[in-house]
Tab-separated table of C-alpha atoms in Angstrom:
chain	number	residue	atom	x	y	z
K	1	UNK	CA	-46.109	-64.182	19.697
K	2	UNK	CA	-48.352	-65.977	17.203
K	3	UNK	CA	-52.038	-66.490	17.796
K	4	UNK	CA	-53.637	-69.897	18.180
K	5	UNK	CA	-55.010	-71.219	14.880
K	6	UNK	CA	-58.763	-71.499	14.336
K	7	UNK	CA	-60.748	-72.002	11.116
K	8	UNK	CA	-61.994	-68.681	9.776
K	9	UNK	CA	-65.557	-69.904	9.428
K	10	UNK	CA	-67.800	-72.857	10.234
K	11	UNK	CA	-71.438	-73.239	9.280
K	12	UNK	CA	-74.295	-75.611	9.986
K	13	UNK	CA	-78.034	-75.958	9.764
K	14	UNK	CA	-80.323	-75.587	12.782
K	15	UNK	CA	-80.211	-78.701	14.930
K	16	UNK	CA	-76.873	-79.877	13.583
K	17	UNK	CA	-73.584	-80.093	15.511
K	18	UNK	CA	-70.443	-78.194	14.618
K	19	UNK	CA	-66.909	-78.301	15.996
K	20	UNK	CA	-64.355	-75.496	16.085
K	21	UNK	CA	-60.695	-76.390	16.480
K	22	UNK	CA	-57.987	-74.346	18.206
K	23	UNK	CA	-54.404	-75.426	17.528
K	24	UNK	CA	-51.429	-74.238	19.508
K	25	UNK	CA	-48.213	-75.751	20.817
K	26	UNK	CA	-46.871	-77.523	23.863
K	27	UNK	CA	-46.104	-74.072	25.305
K	28	UNK	CA	-49.761	-73.161	25.477
K	29	UNK	CA	-52.746	-75.395	24.607
K	30	UNK	CA	-50.807	-78.635	24.927
K	31	UNK	CA	-49.070	-77.735	28.150
K	32	UNK	CA	-51.839	-76.375	30.388
K	33	UNK	CA	-55.441	-76.955	31.404
K	34	UNK	CA	-56.149	-73.212	31.073
K	35	UNK	CA	-58.017	-73.278	27.772
K	36	UNK	CA	-61.198	-71.231	27.575
K	37	UNK	CA	-63.710	-70.288	24.871
K	38	UNK	CA	-65.576	-67.010	24.294
K	39	UNK	CA	-68.617	-66.098	22.230
K	40	UNK	CA	-68.843	-62.600	20.772
K	41	UNK	CA	-71.860	-61.112	19.052
K	42	UNK	CA	-71.339	-58.018	16.867
K	43	UNK	CA	-70.698	-54.878	18.883
K	44	UNK	CA	-70.683	-56.780	22.177
K	45	UNK	CA	-68.018	-57.812	24.666
K	46	UNK	CA	-66.905	-61.458	24.635
K	47	UNK	CA	-68.744	-63.918	26.880
K	48	UNK	CA	-67.126	-66.872	28.642
K	49	UNK	CA	-68.574	-70.180	27.375
K	50	UNK	CA	-66.051	-72.836	28.466
K	51	UNK	CA	-63.168	-72.794	30.962
K	52	UNK	CA	-60.493	-75.302	31.971
K	53	UNK	CA	-60.893	-77.065	28.595
K	54	UNK	CA	-64.307	-78.561	29.240
K	55	UNK	CA	-66.168	-76.822	32.070
K	56	UNK	CA	-69.290	-74.719	31.515
K	57	UNK	CA	-70.004	-71.666	33.681
K	58	UNK	CA	-73.417	-71.554	35.274
K	59	UNK	CA	-75.981	-70.206	32.840
K	60	UNK	CA	-74.268	-71.489	29.683
K	61	UNK	CA	-76.302	-74.011	27.700
K	62	UNK	CA	-75.209	-77.650	27.883
K	63	UNK	CA	-75.246	-77.615	24.064
K	64	UNK	CA	-71.732	-76.182	24.374
K	65	UNK	CA	-68.916	-78.576	25.209
K	66	UNK	CA	-65.125	-78.512	25.088
K	67	UNK	CA	-62.285	-80.998	24.814
K	68	UNK	CA	-58.566	-81.183	24.150
K	69	UNK	CA	-56.183	-83.624	22.518
K	70	UNK	CA	-52.496	-82.807	22.469
K	71	UNK	CA	-51.959	-79.279	21.187
K	72	UNK	CA	-55.513	-78.898	19.818
K	73	UNK	CA	-58.592	-77.861	21.756
K	74	UNK	CA	-62.121	-78.076	20.373
K	75	UNK	CA	-65.489	-76.449	21.005
K	76	UNK	CA	-68.601	-78.349	19.950
K	77	UNK	CA	-72.013	-76.762	19.624
K	78	UNK	CA	-74.789	-79.321	19.388
K	79	UNK	CA	-78.395	-78.641	18.406
K	80	UNK	CA	-77.291	-75.481	16.579
K	81	UNK	CA	-79.653	-72.536	17.035
K	82	UNK	CA	-79.948	-69.169	15.302
K	83	UNK	CA	-78.741	-67.402	18.460
K	84	UNK	CA	-75.444	-69.314	18.260
K	85	UNK	CA	-74.448	-67.293	15.195
K	86	UNK	CA	-71.469	-65.287	16.444
K	87	UNK	CA	-67.674	-65.172	16.518
K	88	UNK	CA	-65.891	-67.650	18.780
K	89	UNK	CA	-62.405	-67.327	20.242
K	90	UNK	CA	-60.267	-69.762	22.169
K	91	UNK	CA	-57.737	-68.595	24.735
K	92	UNK	CA	-54.857	-70.333	26.463
K	93	UNK	CA	-52.285	-69.599	29.103
K	94	UNK	CA	-48.824	-69.485	27.573
K	95	UNK	CA	-45.516	-69.776	29.411
K	96	UNK	CA	-44.031	-66.738	31.198
K	97	UNK	CA	-47.322	-65.484	32.667
K	98	UNK	CA	-48.848	-64.539	29.336
K	99	UNK	CA	-52.011	-65.468	27.485
K	100	UNK	CA	-52.874	-65.888	23.828
K	101	UNK	CA	-56.138	-65.870	21.873
K	102	UNK	CA	-57.104	-67.789	18.795
K	103	UNK	CA	-57.607	-66.186	15.400
K	104	UNK	CA	-61.373	-66.420	15.766
K	105	UNK	CA	-64.100	-68.396	13.987
K	106	UNK	CA	-67.284	-67.005	12.515
K	107	UNK	CA	-70.172	-69.420	13.020
K	108	UNK	CA	-73.020	-69.139	10.544
K	109	UNK	CA	-76.375	-70.834	11.020
K	110	UNK	CA	-77.723	-71.645	7.574
R	1	UNK	CA	-72.548	-59.424	40.953
R	2	UNK	CA	-69.187	-58.179	39.762
R	3	UNK	CA	-69.239	-55.550	37.025
R	4	UNK	CA	-66.418	-53.800	35.181
R	5	UNK	CA	-67.176	-50.308	33.856
R	6	UNK	CA	-64.746	-48.614	31.483
R	7	UNK	CA	-64.171	-44.987	30.579
R	8	UNK	CA	-65.547	-43.441	27.401
R	9	UNK	CA	-64.301	-43.290	23.838
R	10	UNK	CA	-61.125	-41.371	23.030
R	11	UNK	CA	-59.711	-39.750	19.911
R	12	UNK	CA	-55.968	-39.192	19.884
R	13	UNK	CA	-53.388	-37.942	17.421
R	14	UNK	CA	-50.469	-40.138	16.361
R	15	UNK	CA	-47.641	-39.981	18.885
R	16	UNK	CA	-49.911	-39.168	21.818
R	17	UNK	CA	-50.799	-41.358	24.799
R	18	UNK	CA	-54.162	-42.650	25.986
R	19	UNK	CA	-55.203	-43.787	29.454
R	20	UNK	CA	-58.267	-46.021	29.786
R	21	UNK	CA	-59.846	-46.816	33.143
R	22	UNK	CA	-61.701	-49.906	34.355
R	23	UNK	CA	-63.643	-49.656	37.618
R	24	UNK	CA	-64.712	-52.760	39.524
R	25	UNK	CA	-68.138	-52.816	41.172
R	26	UNK	CA	-69.353	-55.510	43.537
R	27	UNK	CA	-65.930	-56.763	44.571
R	28	UNK	CA	-62.780	-55.783	46.384
R	29	UNK	CA	-59.348	-55.958	44.761
R	30	UNK	CA	-58.557	-59.347	46.300
R	31	UNK	CA	-58.036	-62.689	44.616
R	32	UNK	CA	-58.117	-61.736	40.971
R	33	UNK	CA	-56.179	-60.210	38.100
R	34	UNK	CA	-57.348	-57.639	35.570
R	35	UNK	CA	-56.371	-58.247	31.954
R	36	UNK	CA	-56.470	-55.886	28.980
R	37	UNK	CA	-57.472	-57.195	25.555
R	38	UNK	CA	-57.876	-55.169	22.378
R	39	UNK	CA	-59.741	-55.717	19.126
R	40	UNK	CA	-58.954	-53.733	15.996
R	41	UNK	CA	-61.865	-53.107	13.605
R	42	UNK	CA	-62.911	-56.382	11.971
R	43	UNK	CA	-60.067	-58.248	13.659
R	44	UNK	CA	-59.630	-60.765	16.467
R	45	UNK	CA	-58.873	-60.451	20.152
R	46	UNK	CA	-55.326	-59.601	21.214
R	47	UNK	CA	-54.036	-60.017	24.777
R	48	UNK	CA	-52.052	-57.011	25.968
R	49	UNK	CA	-51.179	-57.759	29.569
R	50	UNK	CA	-52.365	-58.107	33.127
R	51	UNK	CA	-52.110	-56.499	36.557
R	52	UNK	CA	-52.588	-57.974	40.014
R	53	UNK	CA	-54.537	-55.095	41.605
R	54	UNK	CA	-53.734	-56.174	45.160
R	55	UNK	CA	-49.987	-55.721	44.820
R	56	UNK	CA	-49.608	-53.854	41.518
R	57	UNK	CA	-47.439	-56.464	39.793
R	58	UNK	CA	-47.769	-56.631	36.010
R	59	UNK	CA	-47.027	-58.853	33.025
R	60	UNK	CA	-47.138	-57.473	29.485
R	61	UNK	CA	-47.208	-59.066	26.051
R	62	UNK	CA	-43.836	-58.712	24.385
R	63	UNK	CA	-45.412	-56.703	21.562
R	64	UNK	CA	-46.387	-53.908	23.954
R	65	UNK	CA	-43.355	-53.900	26.259
R	66	UNK	CA	-42.087	-50.351	26.657
R	67	UNK	CA	-45.323	-48.802	25.372
R	68	UNK	CA	-47.952	-50.003	27.832
R	69	UNK	CA	-48.279	-49.306	31.551
R	70	UNK	CA	-50.939	-50.825	33.791
R	71	UNK	CA	-51.604	-49.283	37.205
R	72	UNK	CA	-54.280	-49.334	39.865
R	73	UNK	CA	-55.917	-47.164	42.508
R	74	UNK	CA	-56.944	-49.360	45.415
R	75	UNK	CA	-59.039	-46.618	47.027
R	76	UNK	CA	-61.422	-46.569	44.055
R	77	UNK	CA	-60.966	-50.188	42.844
R	78	UNK	CA	-59.968	-48.806	39.452
R	79	UNK	CA	-57.342	-50.154	37.092
R	80	UNK	CA	-55.738	-48.080	34.335
R	81	UNK	CA	-54.103	-48.976	31.029
R	82	UNK	CA	-51.917	-46.350	29.387
R	83	UNK	CA	-50.606	-46.833	25.861
R	84	UNK	CA	-48.028	-44.393	24.524
R	85	UNK	CA	-46.588	-43.463	21.124
R	86	UNK	CA	-49.924	-44.155	19.497
R	87	UNK	CA	-50.116	-44.977	15.793
R	88	UNK	CA	-53.049	-45.623	13.484
R	89	UNK	CA	-52.730	-49.389	14.021
R	90	UNK	CA	-53.647	-48.862	17.681
R	91	UNK	CA	-57.183	-47.887	16.684
R	92	UNK	CA	-59.244	-50.543	18.437
R	93	UNK	CA	-61.762	-51.354	21.125
R	94	UNK	CA	-59.932	-51.956	24.389
R	95	UNK	CA	-61.504	-54.328	26.935
R	96	UNK	CA	-60.664	-55.054	30.539
R	97	UNK	CA	-61.586	-58.473	31.932
R	98	UNK	CA	-61.273	-60.148	35.320
R	99	UNK	CA	-59.470	-63.415	35.961
R	100	UNK	CA	-60.038	-65.036	39.349
R	101	UNK	CA	-56.486	-65.676	40.531
R	102	UNK	CA	-54.722	-68.420	38.590
R	103	UNK	CA	-57.856	-69.787	36.924
R	104	UNK	CA	-56.946	-68.838	33.357
R	105	UNK	CA	-60.380	-67.590	32.344
R	106	UNK	CA	-61.834	-64.106	31.893
R	107	UNK	CA	-65.212	-63.168	33.328
R	108	UNK	CA	-66.737	-60.656	33.417
R	109	UNK	CA	-65.584	-58.217	30.752
R	110	UNK	CA	-65.946	-54.466	30.622
R	111	UNK	CA	-68.111	-52.911	27.935
R	112	UNK	CA	-65.096	-51.841	25.864
R	113	UNK	CA	-63.547	-48.447	25.075
R	114	UNK	CA	-63.028	-47.325	21.491
R	115	UNK	CA	-59.709	-45.564	20.967
R	116	UNK	CA	-59.312	-43.889	17.606
R	117	UNK	CA	-55.890	-42.704	16.492
R	118	UNK	CA	-56.144	-40.151	13.715
R	119	UNK	CA	-54.612	-36.879	12.682
């Protein structure tokens, strides 16, 4: 049961845009709309940022957006702010009623 | 507003079992699943399994099959996750999270329970 693949780290300056990729297979990311993204600050529980590939829950900034192409999903943060510095994880439904998370990406605001 | 509140930190010896609880406030047991996710120190999130609290049906990650048991108490809207045959690699923060039925996303999450396995 391998995890989805994310870059270990991504960085950007305030105001810039960054994109985090999440690569799986046709049995998870590529096969279902159930891709979600979570933000986690140190010592805190994860927070839902994107669901169903590209939908934002109420209260989440519109600077966060999601997309998917084939077996790879992406999270874009535009207008990067200091408060965006955190770890980010993707998640996908996988066949046989299971779920899988990505390896996680540390976002650094320079 | 739905809130998940977990039980406190535990310290266990290798070979023992641990049972972590997750109580739901602000909602009944209908129309959602509860998932368990763990995070070892400095590591990523790992999905362990899920329970449908209404009927008690479960689905576990293959890695934990035979070692994990998820149950619920409908009278107290509490879900439990028991992990047996503990080893040092099971030291982690364990989270519960709610998934509205068949939506594929987790929100909200519990505050996390640190389980330390050490002799």
